[in-house]
XYZ file of C-alpha atoms in Angstrom:
336
model
C 70.220 38.874 3.635
C 69.885 42.702 2.333
C 65.961 42.268 1.948
C 66.293 40.335 5.709
C 68.120 43.555 7.172
C 65.920 46.008 5.312
C 62.937 44.209 6.712
C 64.457 43.845 10.211
C 65.084 47.420 9.955
C 60.996 47.798 9.228
C 59.524 45.641 12.205
C 62.008 47.806 14.992
C 60.755 51.127 13.259
C 57.444 50.347 14.141
C 57.947 50.088 17.827
C 59.680 52.874 20.436
C 62.655 50.381 21.612
C 65.479 51.029 24.136
C 69.304 50.986 21.501
C 69.849 47.617 23.584
C 66.736 46.598 23.017
C 67.403 46.728 19.839
C 70.521 44.778 19.694
C 68.740 41.828 21.311
C 66.189 41.940 18.532
C 68.848 42.037 15.720
C 70.794 38.892 16.920
C 67.851 37.199 17.924
C 66.616 37.528 14.106
C 69.662 37.406 13.249
C 70.110 33.865 14.692
C 67.238 32.668 13.363
C 67.994 33.814 9.313
C 71.086 31.411 10.084
C 68.860 28.461 11.561
C 67.001 28.885 8.802
C 69.711 29.123 6.075
C 71.598 25.607 7.129
C 67.943 24.695 7.390
C 67.672 25.141 3.679
C 71.024 24.711 2.302
C 70.338 20.882 4.529
C 67.507 20.081 2.681
C 68.649 21.414 -0.824
C 72.110 19.198 -0.612
C 69.917 16.121 0.736
C 67.414 16.682 -2.494
C 70.541 16.642 -5.068
C 72.080 13.470 -3.204
C 69.091 11.681 -3.311
C 68.318 12.628 -7.110
C 72.618 11.299 -7.778
C 71.742 8.311 -5.257
C 68.697 7.082 -7.235
C 70.148 7.174 -10.668
C 73.079 5.503 -9.503
C 70.449 2.763 -8.286
C 68.807 2.439 -11.291
C 69.689 -0.828 -12.008
C 68.633 -2.389 -8.833
C 65.402 -1.279 -9.476
C 64.433 -3.107 -12.164
C 60.990 -5.021 -11.208
C 61.511 -8.355 -9.719
C 58.744 -10.187 -11.015
C 55.852 -9.680 -13.412
C 54.394 -6.341 -14.079
C 50.734 -6.360 -15.075
C 48.039 -3.305 -15.163
C 45.275 -3.296 -12.668
C 42.864 -0.149 -13.052
C 45.384 1.087 -15.529
C 48.739 1.200 -13.652
C 50.822 -1.901 -13.182
C 50.755 -3.690 -10.253
C 54.078 -6.154 -9.779
C 53.405 -10.267 -9.114
C 56.189 -12.344 -8.412
C 55.749 -16.152 -9.090
C 58.424 -18.964 -7.584
C 58.455 -22.909 -7.906
C 55.009 -24.720 -8.783
C 52.911 -27.226 -6.763
C 49.656 -28.471 -6.274
C 49.283 -25.578 -4.102
C 49.258 -21.317 -4.577
C 50.566 -19.542 -1.132
C 50.253 -16.003 -1.937
C 51.924 -14.221 0.562
C 50.379 -10.315 0.990
C 52.906 -7.788 3.037
C 51.653 -5.892 5.693
C 51.435 -1.911 5.718
C 54.282 -0.294 4.985
C 56.870 -3.200 4.159
C 58.656 -1.290 1.357
C 59.266 -4.488 -0.535
C 57.299 -7.468 0.199
C 58.652 -9.636 -2.816
C 61.903 -9.324 -0.507
C 60.217 -9.488 2.587
C 59.032 -13.042 2.181
C 62.347 -14.206 0.880
C 63.785 -16.164 3.856
C 60.046 -17.906 4.408
C 58.694 -18.696 0.897
C 62.392 -19.637 -0.360
C 62.099 -22.549 1.731
C 58.416 -23.718 0.519
C 59.448 -23.045 -3.379
C 60.559 -26.679 -4.162
C 56.463 -28.479 -3.474
C 54.373 -24.737 -3.331
C 53.915 -22.074 -6.217
C 54.915 -19.384 -4.163
C 53.485 -15.985 -5.536
C 54.038 -12.683 -3.829
C 51.610 -9.897 -5.282
C 52.531 -6.124 -3.962
C 50.109 -3.638 -3.984
C 49.685 -0.235 -5.030
C 52.622 1.994 -3.916
C 54.245 -1.231 -2.490
C 57.734 -2.420 -3.903
C 57.961 -2.927 -8.073
C 54.149 -0.918 -8.275
C 52.623 2.045 -9.212
C 51.906 4.557 -6.301
C 48.609 5.247 -6.297
C 46.957 8.564 -4.871
C 43.443 6.280 -4.355
C 40.629 4.975 -1.933
C 41.936 2.333 0.075
C 39.138 0.884 1.012
C 38.854 -3.167 1.348
C 36.819 -3.707 -1.880
C 39.132 -1.748 -3.657
C 42.316 -2.905 -2.641
C 41.152 -7.685 -2.958
C 39.387 -6.486 -6.157
C 42.903 -5.573 -7.343
C 45.288 -7.780 -5.878
C 42.670 -10.787 -7.327
C 43.010 -8.433 -10.782
C 46.841 -8.735 -10.980
C 46.576 -12.665 -10.088
C 44.072 -13.292 -12.775
C 46.274 -11.109 -15.317
C 49.408 -12.666 -14.323
C 47.940 -15.979 -15.361
C 47.911 -17.259 -11.614
C 44.252 -19.156 -10.442
C 43.267 -20.273 -7.148
C 41.649 -21.571 -4.940
C 45.344 -20.559 -3.059
C 46.258 -20.735 0.595
C 46.801 -16.824 1.705
C 49.519 -16.373 3.896
C 49.164 -12.631 5.126
C 51.063 -10.767 7.296
C 49.846 -7.861 10.048
C 47.386 -5.142 8.250
C 47.298 -7.437 5.374
C 45.304 -10.034 7.420
C 41.731 -7.708 7.331
C 42.334 -8.125 3.223
C 42.961 -12.260 3.259
C 40.332 -12.304 6.010
C 37.784 -10.364 3.601
C 38.666 -12.661 1.043
C 37.443 -15.678 2.553
C 34.617 -14.205 3.485
C 33.181 -12.656 0.030
C 34.722 -15.505 -1.844
C 35.426 -18.222 -0.044
C 35.413 -20.861 -2.368
C 38.795 -19.171 -3.652
C 40.176 -19.847 -0.715
C 41.605 -22.967 0.925
C 42.992 -21.644 3.936
C 45.240 -18.709 5.553
C 48.242 -19.136 7.249
C 48.875 -15.579 9.280
C 52.467 -14.182 9.777
C 51.631 -12.078 12.777
C 48.341 -11.425 10.611
C 46.071 -8.450 12.060
C 42.556 -9.637 13.263
C 39.634 -6.824 13.529
C 40.298 -6.141 17.371
C 43.717 -4.806 17.159
C 42.039 -1.946 15.763
C 39.942 -1.129 18.487
C 43.152 0.390 20.804
C 45.505 0.450 18.313
C 47.658 3.716 17.771
C 47.453 5.449 14.045
C 49.622 8.708 14.072
C 48.561 9.979 10.340
C 51.181 12.721 10.685
C 54.525 10.687 11.470
C 53.716 8.650 8.963
C 53.923 12.247 6.607
C 56.967 13.359 8.504
C 58.386 9.798 6.366
C 56.860 10.580 3.537
C 58.634 14.408 2.953
C 61.833 13.167 4.578
C 61.998 10.187 1.911
C 61.397 12.405 -1.073
C 63.591 15.002 0.667
C 66.318 12.152 0.550
C 66.450 12.805 4.216
C 66.639 9.156 5.376
C 69.167 8.149 4.008
C 71.510 10.325 6.223
C 70.457 7.945 8.358
C 71.524 4.769 6.839
C 70.099 2.486 9.631
C 66.646 3.034 8.860
C 67.101 1.234 5.756
C 68.376 -1.892 7.395
C 64.681 -3.938 8.176
C 64.361 -7.375 9.596
C 65.102 -8.813 6.780
C 68.079 -7.340 6.513
C 69.472 -7.790 9.641
C 68.006 -11.351 10.161
C 66.695 -12.882 6.873
C 68.852 -15.194 4.162
C 68.851 -12.537 1.597
C 72.120 -12.096 -0.258
C 74.158 -8.704 -0.818
C 72.620 -7.863 -4.005
C 69.171 -8.713 -2.838
C 70.056 -6.167 0.296
C 70.700 -3.649 -2.104
C 67.906 -3.934 -4.206
C 66.156 -3.989 -0.542
C 67.712 -0.467 -0.065
C 67.347 1.145 -3.467
C 63.456 0.235 -2.816
C 63.331 1.428 0.489
C 64.564 4.831 -0.630
C 62.173 4.751 -3.061
C 58.775 3.734 -1.623
C 59.017 4.769 1.334
C 55.841 5.881 3.486
C 54.044 6.827 0.193
C 51.056 8.886 -0.663
C 49.172 4.700 -1.416
C 50.550 3.601 2.216
C 49.530 6.567 3.850
C 45.908 6.497 3.080
C 45.751 3.091 3.284
C 46.023 3.167 6.490
C 43.758 6.131 7.036
C 40.673 4.194 6.612
C 42.402 0.344 7.966
C 39.340 1.056 11.300
C 36.677 1.597 9.079
C 38.699 -1.688 6.337
C 38.931 -3.353 10.761
C 34.780 -2.347 11.214
C 33.852 -3.861 7.809
C 35.898 -7.536 8.268
C 34.051 -7.559 12.057
C 30.443 -7.093 10.871
C 31.421 -10.294 8.740
C 32.409 -12.672 11.138
C 34.979 -15.335 11.654
C 35.189 -17.031 8.179
C 35.213 -20.411 8.691
C 38.606 -21.502 6.736
C 41.417 -23.212 7.753
C 43.441 -20.611 9.760
C 47.231 -21.513 11.266
C 48.499 -17.891 13.076
C 51.535 -17.072 13.860
C 51.962 -14.925 16.350
C 54.762 -13.152 17.939
C 55.870 -11.065 20.887
C 54.521 -8.444 19.788
C 58.070 -6.145 19.705
C 58.756 -4.663 16.842
C 56.411 -1.738 17.010
C 52.919 -2.686 17.485
C 52.372 -0.692 20.317
C 50.665 -3.259 22.149
C 52.068 -5.407 25.932
C 52.423 -9.413 24.859
C 50.044 -10.552 26.700
C 47.701 -8.067 24.391
C 49.571 -8.596 21.412
C 49.104 -12.719 21.819
C 45.485 -12.147 23.290
C 43.579 -10.416 20.316
C 44.093 -13.005 18.016
C 43.948 -16.104 20.325
C 40.495 -15.028 21.191
C 38.848 -14.145 17.708
C 39.769 -17.551 16.366
C 38.650 -19.481 19.230
C 35.581 -18.778 17.301
C 36.584 -20.923 13.957
C 35.963 -24.662 14.242
C 39.090 -25.526 12.393
C 41.581 -23.374 13.477
C 44.845 -23.071 15.589
C 47.747 -20.657 16.567
C 51.289 -21.195 17.549
C 53.262 -18.977 19.486
C 56.533 -16.794 18.331
C 59.360 -15.142 20.157
C 60.564 -12.595 18.305
C 59.104 -9.792 16.712
C 56.700 -8.654 14.687
C 57.780 -9.872 11.183
C 57.890 -13.838 12.448
C 58.482 -14.616 8.580
C 61.779 -12.720 9.220
C 62.979 -14.283 11.880
C 61.552 -17.688 12.541
C 61.390 -18.358 9.476
C 62.649 -22.850 8.795
C 59.910 -23.442 11.681
C 57.766 -21.856 10.145
C 57.523 -23.547 6.950
C 57.977 -26.803 8.647
C 54.660 -26.385 10.164
C 53.488 -24.831 7.155
C 53.891 -28.022 5.392
C 52.371 -29.942 8.277
C 49.364 -27.357 7.707
C 48.605 -28.357 4.680
C 49.672 -31.965 4.408
């Protein structure tokens, strides 16, 4: 405060102001000082609170799956069930807890199939890495994680949203490893011709999470899986704890920065000729597209595939958290 007054008087002395003008300027600068002080105090309190809460949540952050080493970092791989078909679930961009996000759906399938959820770097219980997220790197990491976990192909890939690009690229580069693709409102390259991606907003989310500001808005942690899925109360607690640690990580942001480039690579390689079944939402839940546009793009995309079909669902983008019962039945029919 003393320093503020010294600086204030120096500023005022440099200008030929009337006493009334000086009084007004002093009041304005005092208000600015108060606002800055309040913000600084809030940030400090928020950060301390975040550290305390994180310490209390430590037991909730025990990995649910196996941690395998991929390029010097730990990647989380979760498995459940057994069967002659292996379903690999791949999360959409920014989904903080893929293992729990998909649970409502895969829990209905694990009696008949081997279920695998690979959590990419920056997601779930995997390490956060500040590295290039080009599609070749991400696919290489996923395949390496499966190999390290002893999970052999071929696979039925079950991608949600952005990971649809990785699934399509997988089928393009290694068709012998992909039996089929089940798209859970998955992305296809043409979406990214028109999609607006706001990196500054993601950065704000990153800083908000790091400073614990997100904890002041509990509704942010209430994901579709929590609100509409079949998670237990303990699993919901785990999901929230993961959310406060893995929101808009630097890995997620790096992935988003190059997603249009990745989409162009997939587009240039053409449509993979593997069986596909796409579940398509009504476009609500943050896609930024109208219902008609959201549905027309993937439907047009698979029109060039000999063995592909789609099912339209009247629900938001995270279809597996809303229509898990219907989707599980359709997946069984498709695989059979």
